[in-house]
Amino acid sequence: MAGLWVRTASLVAAGRRGRWPQQQQLILSAALRTLKHVPHYSRKHLMVSRNLGSVGYDPNEKTFDKILVANRGEIACRVIKTCKKMGIKTVAIHSDVDATSVHVKMADEAVCVGPAPTTKSYLNMDAIMEAIKKTRAQAVHPGYGFLSENKEFARCLDAEEAVRIAREIGYPVMIKASAGGGGKGMRIAWDDEETRDGFRLSSQEAASSFGDDRLLIEKFIDNPRHIEIQVLGDKHGNALWLNERECSIQRRNQKVVEEAPSIFLDAETRRAMGEQAVALAKAVKYSSAGTVEFLVDSKKNFYFLEMNTRLQVEHPVTECITGLDLVQEMIRVAKGYPLRHKQADISINGWAVECRVYAEDPYKSFGLPSIGRLSQYQEPLHLPGVRIDSGIQPGSDISIYYDPMISKLITYGSDRTEALKRMEDALDNYVIRGVTHNIALLREVIINSRFVKGDISTKFLSDVYPDGFKGHMLTKSEKNQLLAIASSLFVAFQLRAQHFQEHSRVPVIKPDIANWELSIKLHDKVHTVVASNSGSTFSCLSREAGGSMNIQFLGTVYKMHILTKLAAELNKFMLEKVAEDTSSVLYSPMPGVVVAVSVKPGDMVAEGQEICVIEAMKMQNSMTAGKTGTVKSVHCRAGDTVGEGDLLVELE
Amino acid sequence: AAALRVAAAGARLSVLASGLRAAVRSLCSQLTSVDERIENKRRTALLGGGQRRIDAQHKRGKLTARERISLLLDPGSFVESDMFVEHRCADFGMAADKNKDFTVFGGSLSGAHAQKICKIMDQAVTVGAPVIGLNDSGGARIQEGVESLAGYADIFLRNVTASGVIPQISLIMGPCAGGAVYSPALTDFTFMVKDTSYLFITGPDVVKSVTNEDVTQEELGGAKTHTTMSGVAHRAFENDVDALCNLRDFFDYLPLSSQDPAPVRECHDPSDRLVPELDTVVPLESTKAYDMVDIIHSVVDEREFFEIMPTYAKNIVVGFARMNGRTVGIVGNQPKVASGCLDINSSVKGARFVRFCDAFNIPLITFVDVPGFLPGTAQEYGGIIRHGAKLLYAFAEATVPKVTVITRKAYGGAYDVMSSKHLCGDTNYAWPTAEIAVMGAKGAVEIIFKGHENVEAAQAEYIEKFANPFPAAVRGFVDDIIQPSSTRARICCDLDVLASKKVQRPWRKHANIPL
């Protein structure tokens, strides 16, 4: 397998170069940000990332005049940022719906390459070629995903052949899109049946995300760590390894939390892995930034997984601890300059952690996509040691067409403890409203005792949360703190309601704060409270006059119901509202497009049988029956766009 | 029961808990000292219909009148009047009330009731204090005959006399049938409690016997019916506690009377706050919808918006909010529903709200994205001309500060209606995305260039010429084209300037709105 991948990597680089016009060169890579159109936080951000940034830029070292960035979102912003630093003009490409997005505003020029679906825009080779011609860009930077993925190689399979190959390799196997990465089009199969299902779903996903439905099947090593080595090569036969990244915290084979260095590796293993990675890069004459992925078992045996011939999403943690700007180095070596560093120059300074902040509901399978408009958005860049790579701004839409990532939040500190503490603060101070986000999950992971000890594997989430993620479990003192916060907010609102700036509204009764007796309902338990506040960071997300309050505390959003003691006493006379019986109805758990409906009214379905498939954010989600019964009515058709909570199918 | 001059959230206010606790039967016929008799009567009055009935009320998920009042008002601020008034029905029989099972006399209206209500309303008008009615009434007390009917009329008259003088709010907390429904209908706002309150002229039994329709109380006159279909009620709440807490919240938006300015409350949201998310809220394609409530939330203080009729005629959004602490009335077309067009229901909903704000000195802020009036026979036969005129009339008549922001479309007559400069809008802004024209490009080109070959070119020319804010701006029909992110700061500043606005109108007995 290693040999195949090596060949692939080298050929991709060569093959692509042949296909682009002569004066243009392809740089394989990825991510930083600034905003042309400057709200105050972006200025702050510039400052911060300069601290975190790379070795200086040498203005005499001429590279390119103009680069086209063939991507969108945070990675496009990241690349444009380094280009600006190097005095290179940038061209953004965008789809119709992205016309006002941040990467378009940041770039010097922008070209629309088609409508929203990626196959018609960001993967539309003809339109992109046209854009290159029109703007006379000398080089193209593909970022990651989309065009950066190597898609020329891999065999075409059908489902039965997939089963045969899987049997040969021995279960469990991993089925993945050959063009893929980042968990899309990736599934694990433990038997023939799952292989067939996985094959079907993965190839559809791969086709819609990458424009290439070809798949790979490989051995799946159970319970490993995922550790990867960043390499950097030039066209003069030099290559460096830039230490490792620990990427074991994953869900659905997509990374969630990454860090550098890995708490697991000792210097010896690190060097062994690094040297192998460099040997590989040299062997294929690789001349850009790349990543060699390994699986590492509990005895520190490492197994080569694959080489990614591009920059990875999680490259910022490496930049933080090495002080290099990888995009800058990629542009330099693409122009033909030799590397500026020797292996001995590369050290590990401090510790960096990256959390991928997604528009996802972490309470559903560790993250089902959510869409919406960021009605409020503020990045915690005022905190020390925080870097954020994002391609969005207040008011941006998270649409069903693209990846639901909001940003990459990176914190950096002198050691792991400091980096993690800063991450905690940064997550608490991150303001994201309008879409569901996964901050609760991220915060739980980084404070989890197993994670803090470094006892992690790729199965971390399912091991720690076997029944799914349920939010932060409050300790007694935390609970008291939360109750106090809710109470003080409630009292503050009540008192302010009497502060009218006119004479006609002098309150008859003078409020006596000491007499605020409150009653708070949290998790169905009622607490009697007299308030005080010990001052930890929290956000009041919503408040209704009826007493409902949502407070984000320690990452998790708590729904509370707060009333005066009197109102609470009277509230016990209120009747329970009858909840709708949902066992026989199937609602869409997320917004998306119905790809297939496998039942019609009158059909008998067994519990767990597939009823329909919904595609959202390029992930295909199979909806299954909650119980055995007859289908009463079907409310969706293939091709329909459905919203979260829309009725799909009713059973008798 | 009745109350007077108390502080709810720091204000004077009169509460009419029409219904539950009412006059008391004469219990003490034996000779006792006056002091003892007073004490006895008070105790009986406080118990209302007795513990058994209080329990029954609780079992139904409802509170007694006194409990309701204790929640609505600040602690200790309720002064009850007329506790000693007795009903005047000579041959009252308890049996008649048992089935209805309200705490006292089923809350049906007696002459004594009406007298108490009238007394308190008269006083409310005299001192300039709002009236809140907590209605839980079984209709006229049959035993009292015509005296009850007279009582209704007395109350109706007071409702009308007080209209526009003091805010009147009704909260329907139980069945309210027959003549009793007209008092809420005459007040400014009617709120209902879900599942326990009903409003109808005649109940399901009578409906069955007259029209042979089978209908439940809930279908006929429940909170859902009136807040989504009939538009009789302005909002529905989950239960008694929720409703009363919300009523407290709502009350803070209102001035005490038409003599008072719109209330200004302490504000913690900077008046010059920029709102960057508004710069991208309007989609590029002019056919794509967005949520006007998003814009309202972003612009007002602390995203707090008390929406009126949120589930009825959803193509227009109306409600109260604050700008720099001052109460404002917000009117906005809702592009998410029926493209935000004006139809019969939305015109009437908007008109009534605008007139309330004007009567009580509450400045109006209008967000415009309106493609026009809804065409079709249903609308024409229904009298869209007459009903659309109401909204036009209301905006034209309003003399409170009027600030208008055109976010996108402002087409045709609907442009004029939506608080345009021509109707004496004080400040009219357009966002760069505004298109102020007689109609959309497609429709216009079909008419102007009928049979023309190059339709696309004509359409492009039309868009270039008309589908932008400039034609209106050069004529002064909009005062400025503003960056959306600055909208909040601009409006707050304008409201400060306009606070002293005074308009004189020629004398007339009263105006004649096209009802």
mmCIF file with all atom_site columns, N, CA and C in Angstrom, chain A residues 502-523:
data_model
loop_
_atom_site.group_PDB
_atom_site.id
_atom_site.type_symbol
_atom_site.label_atom_id
_atom_site.label_alt_id
_atom_site.label_comp_id
_atom_site.label_asym_id
_atom_site.label_entity_id
_atom_site.label_seq_id
_atom_site.pdbx_PDB_ins_code
_atom_site.Cartn_x
_atom_site.Cartn_y
_atom_site.Cartn_z
_atom_site.occupancy
_atom_site.B_iso_or_equiv
_atom_site.pdbx_formal_charge
_atom_site.auth_seq_id
_atom_site.auth_comp_id
_atom_site.auth_asym_id
_atom_site.auth_atom_id
_atom_site.pdbx_PDB_model_num
ATOM 1  N N  . GLU A 1 502 ? -38.275 58.662 34.091 1.00 0.00 ? 502 GLU A N  1
ATOM 2  C CA . GLU A 1 502 ? -39.285 59.699 34.146 1.00 0.00 ? 502 GLU A CA 1
ATOM 3  C C  . GLU A 1 502 ? -39.825 59.697 35.565 1.00 0.00 ? 502 GLU A C  1
ATOM 4  N N  . HIS A 1 503 ? -40.519 60.796 35.879 1.00 0.00 ? 503 HIS A N  1
ATOM 5  C CA . HIS A 1 503 ? -40.956 60.929 37.257 1.00 0.00 ? 503 HIS A CA 1
ATOM 6  C C  . HIS A 1 503 ? -42.234 60.164 37.532 1.00 0.00 ? 503 HIS A C  1
ATOM 7  N N  . SER A 1 504 ? -42.998 59.938 36.478 1.00 0.00 ? 504 SER A N  1
ATOM 8  C CA . SER A 1 504 ? -44.314 59.353 36.709 1.00 0.00 ? 504 SER A CA 1
ATOM 9  C C  . SER A 1 504 ? -44.215 57.909 37.174 1.00 0.00 ? 504 SER A C  1
ATOM 10 N N  . ARG A 1 505 ? -43.024 57.310 37.076 1.00 0.00 ? 505 ARG A N  1
ATOM 11 C CA . ARG A 1 505 ? -42.950 55.885 37.382 1.00 0.00 ? 505 ARG A CA 1
ATOM 12 C C  . ARG A 1 505 ? -42.120 55.616 38.622 1.00 0.00 ? 505 ARG A C  1
ATOM 13 N N  . VAL A 1 506 ? -42.292 56.402 39.629 1.00 0.00 ? 506 VAL A N  1
ATOM 14 C CA . VAL A 1 506 ? -41.565 56.120 40.857 1.00 0.00 ? 506 VAL A CA 1
ATOM 15 C C  . VAL A 1 506 ? -42.182 54.875 41.472 1.00 0.00 ? 506 VAL A C  1
ATOM 16 N N  . PRO A 1 507 ? -41.372 53.833 41.712 1.00 0.00 ? 507 PRO A N  1
ATOM 17 C CA . PRO A 1 507 ? -41.959 52.625 42.267 1.00 0.00 ? 507 PRO A CA 1
ATOM 18 C C  . PRO A 1 507 ? -42.575 52.882 43.640 1.00 0.00 ? 507 PRO A C  1
ATOM 19 N N  . VAL A 1 508 ? -43.719 52.322 43.843 1.00 0.00 ? 508 VAL A N  1
ATOM 20 C CA . VAL A 1 508 ? -44.377 52.465 45.132 1.00 0.00 ? 508 VAL A CA 1
ATOM 21 C C  . VAL A 1 508 ? -43.611 51.666 46.177 1.00 0.00 ? 508 VAL A C  1
ATOM 22 N N  . ILE A 1 509 ? -43.170 50.492 45.760 1.00 0.00 ? 509 ILE A N  1
ATOM 23 C CA . ILE A 1 509 ? -42.464 49.613 46.686 1.00 0.00 ? 509 ILE A CA 1
ATOM 24 C C  . ILE A 1 509 ? -40.969 49.716 46.420 1.00 0.00 ? 509 ILE A C  1
ATOM 25 N N  . LYS A 1 510 ? -40.200 49.980 47.424 1.00 0.00 ? 510 LYS A N  1
ATOM 26 C CA . LYS A 1 510 ? -38.748 50.019 47.255 1.00 0.00 ? 510 LYS A CA 1
ATOM 27 C C  . LYS A 1 510 ? -38.225 48.587 47.187 1.00 0.00 ? 510 LYS A C  1
ATOM 28 N N  . PRO A 1 511 ? -37.483 48.270 46.147 1.00 0.00 ? 511 PRO A N  1
ATOM 29 C CA . PRO A 1 511 ? -36.989 46.900 46.056 1.00 0.00 ? 511 PRO A CA 1
ATOM 30 C C  . PRO A 1 511 ? -35.964 46.609 47.146 1.00 0.00 ? 511 PRO A C  1
ATOM 31 N N  . ASP A 1 512 ? -36.105 45.476 47.763 1.00 0.00 ? 512 ASP A N  1
ATOM 32 C CA . ASP A 1 512 ? -35.171 45.085 48.799 1.00 0.00 ? 512 ASP A CA 1
ATOM 33 C C  . ASP A 1 512 ? -34.442 43.846 48.292 1.00 0.00 ? 512 ASP A C  1
ATOM 34 N N  . ILE A 1 513 ? -33.197 44.018 47.870 1.00 0.00 ? 513 ILE A N  1
ATOM 35 C CA . ILE A 1 513 ? -32.477 42.955 47.176 1.00 0.00 ? 513 ILE A CA 1
ATOM 36 C C  . ILE A 1 513 ? -32.314 41.706 48.045 1.00 0.00 ? 513 ILE A C  1
ATOM 37 N N  . ALA A 1 514 ? -32.124 41.913 49.337 1.00 0.00 ? 514 ALA A N  1
ATOM 38 C CA . ALA A 1 514 ? -31.905 40.774 50.219 1.00 0.00 ? 514 ALA A CA 1
ATOM 39 C C  . ALA A 1 514 ? -33.113 39.845 50.245 1.00 0.00 ? 514 ALA A C  1
ATOM 40 N N  . ASN A 1 515 ? -34.254 40.377 49.835 1.00 0.00 ? 515 ASN A N  1
ATOM 41 C CA . ASN A 1 515 ? -35.465 39.564 49.912 1.00 0.00 ? 515 ASN A CA 1
ATOM 42 C C  . ASN A 1 515 ? -35.795 38.805 48.635 1.00 0.00 ? 515 ASN A C  1
ATOM 43 N N  . TRP A 1 516 ? -34.854 38.746 47.684 1.00 0.00 ? 516 TRP A N  1
ATOM 44 C CA . TRP A 1 516 ? -35.142 38.007 46.458 1.00 0.00 ? 516 TRP A CA 1
ATOM 45 C C  . TRP A 1 516 ? -35.084 36.514 46.732 1.00 0.00 ? 516 TRP A C  1
ATOM 46 N N  . GLU A 1 517 ? -36.236 35.929 46.870 1.00 0.00 ? 517 GLU A N  1
ATOM 47 C CA . GLU A 1 517 ? -36.280 34.480 47.036 1.00 0.00 ? 517 GLU A CA 1
ATOM 48 C C  . GLU A 1 517 ? -36.675 33.894 45.698 1.00 0.00 ? 517 GLU A C  1
ATOM 49 N N  . LEU A 1 518 ? -35.835 33.053 45.158 1.00 0.00 ? 518 LEU A N  1
ATOM 50 C CA . LEU A 1 518 ? -36.074 32.554 43.812 1.00 0.00 ? 518 LEU A CA 1
ATOM 51 C C  . LEU A 1 518 ? -36.169 31.038 43.811 1.00 0.00 ? 518 LEU A C  1
ATOM 52 N N  . SER A 1 519 ? -36.674 30.562 42.707 1.00 0.00 ? 519 SER A N  1
ATOM 53 C CA . SER A 1 519 ? -36.804 29.126 42.546 1.00 0.00 ? 519 SER A CA 1
ATOM 54 C C  . SER A 1 519 ? -36.389 28.794 41.133 1.00 0.00 ? 519 SER A C  1
ATOM 55 N N  . ILE A 1 520 ? -35.386 27.931 40.984 1.00 0.00 ? 520 ILE A N  1
ATOM 56 C CA . ILE A 1 520 ? -34.853 27.649 39.654 1.00 0.00 ? 520 ILE A CA 1
ATOM 57 C C  . ILE A 1 520 ? -35.017 26.174 39.334 1.00 0.00 ? 520 ILE A C  1
ATOM 58 N N  . LYS A 1 521 ? -35.544 25.941 38.148 1.00 0.00 ? 521 LYS A N  1
ATOM 59 C CA . LYS A 1 521 ? -35.689 24.569 37.699 1.00 0.00 ? 521 LYS A CA 1
ATOM 60 C C  . LYS A 1 521 ? -34.554 24.261 36.734 1.00 0.00 ? 521 LYS A C  1
ATOM 61 N N  . LEU A 1 522 ? -33.718 23.264 37.067 1.00 0.00 ? 522 LEU A N  1
ATOM 62 C CA . LEU A 1 522 ? -32.604 22.855 36.209 1.00 0.00 ? 522 LEU A CA 1
ATOM 63 C C  . LEU A 1 522 ? -32.607 21.341 36.164 1.00 0.00 ? 522 LEU A C  1
ATOM 64 N N  . HIS A 1 523 ? -32.603 20.778 34.943 1.00 0.00 ? 523 HIS A N  1
ATOM 65 C CA . HIS A 1 523 ? -32.645 19.324 34.798 1.00 0.00 ? 523 HIS A CA 1
ATOM 66 C C  . HIS A 1 523 ? -33.786 18.721 35.614 1.00 0.00 ? 523 HIS A C  1
#
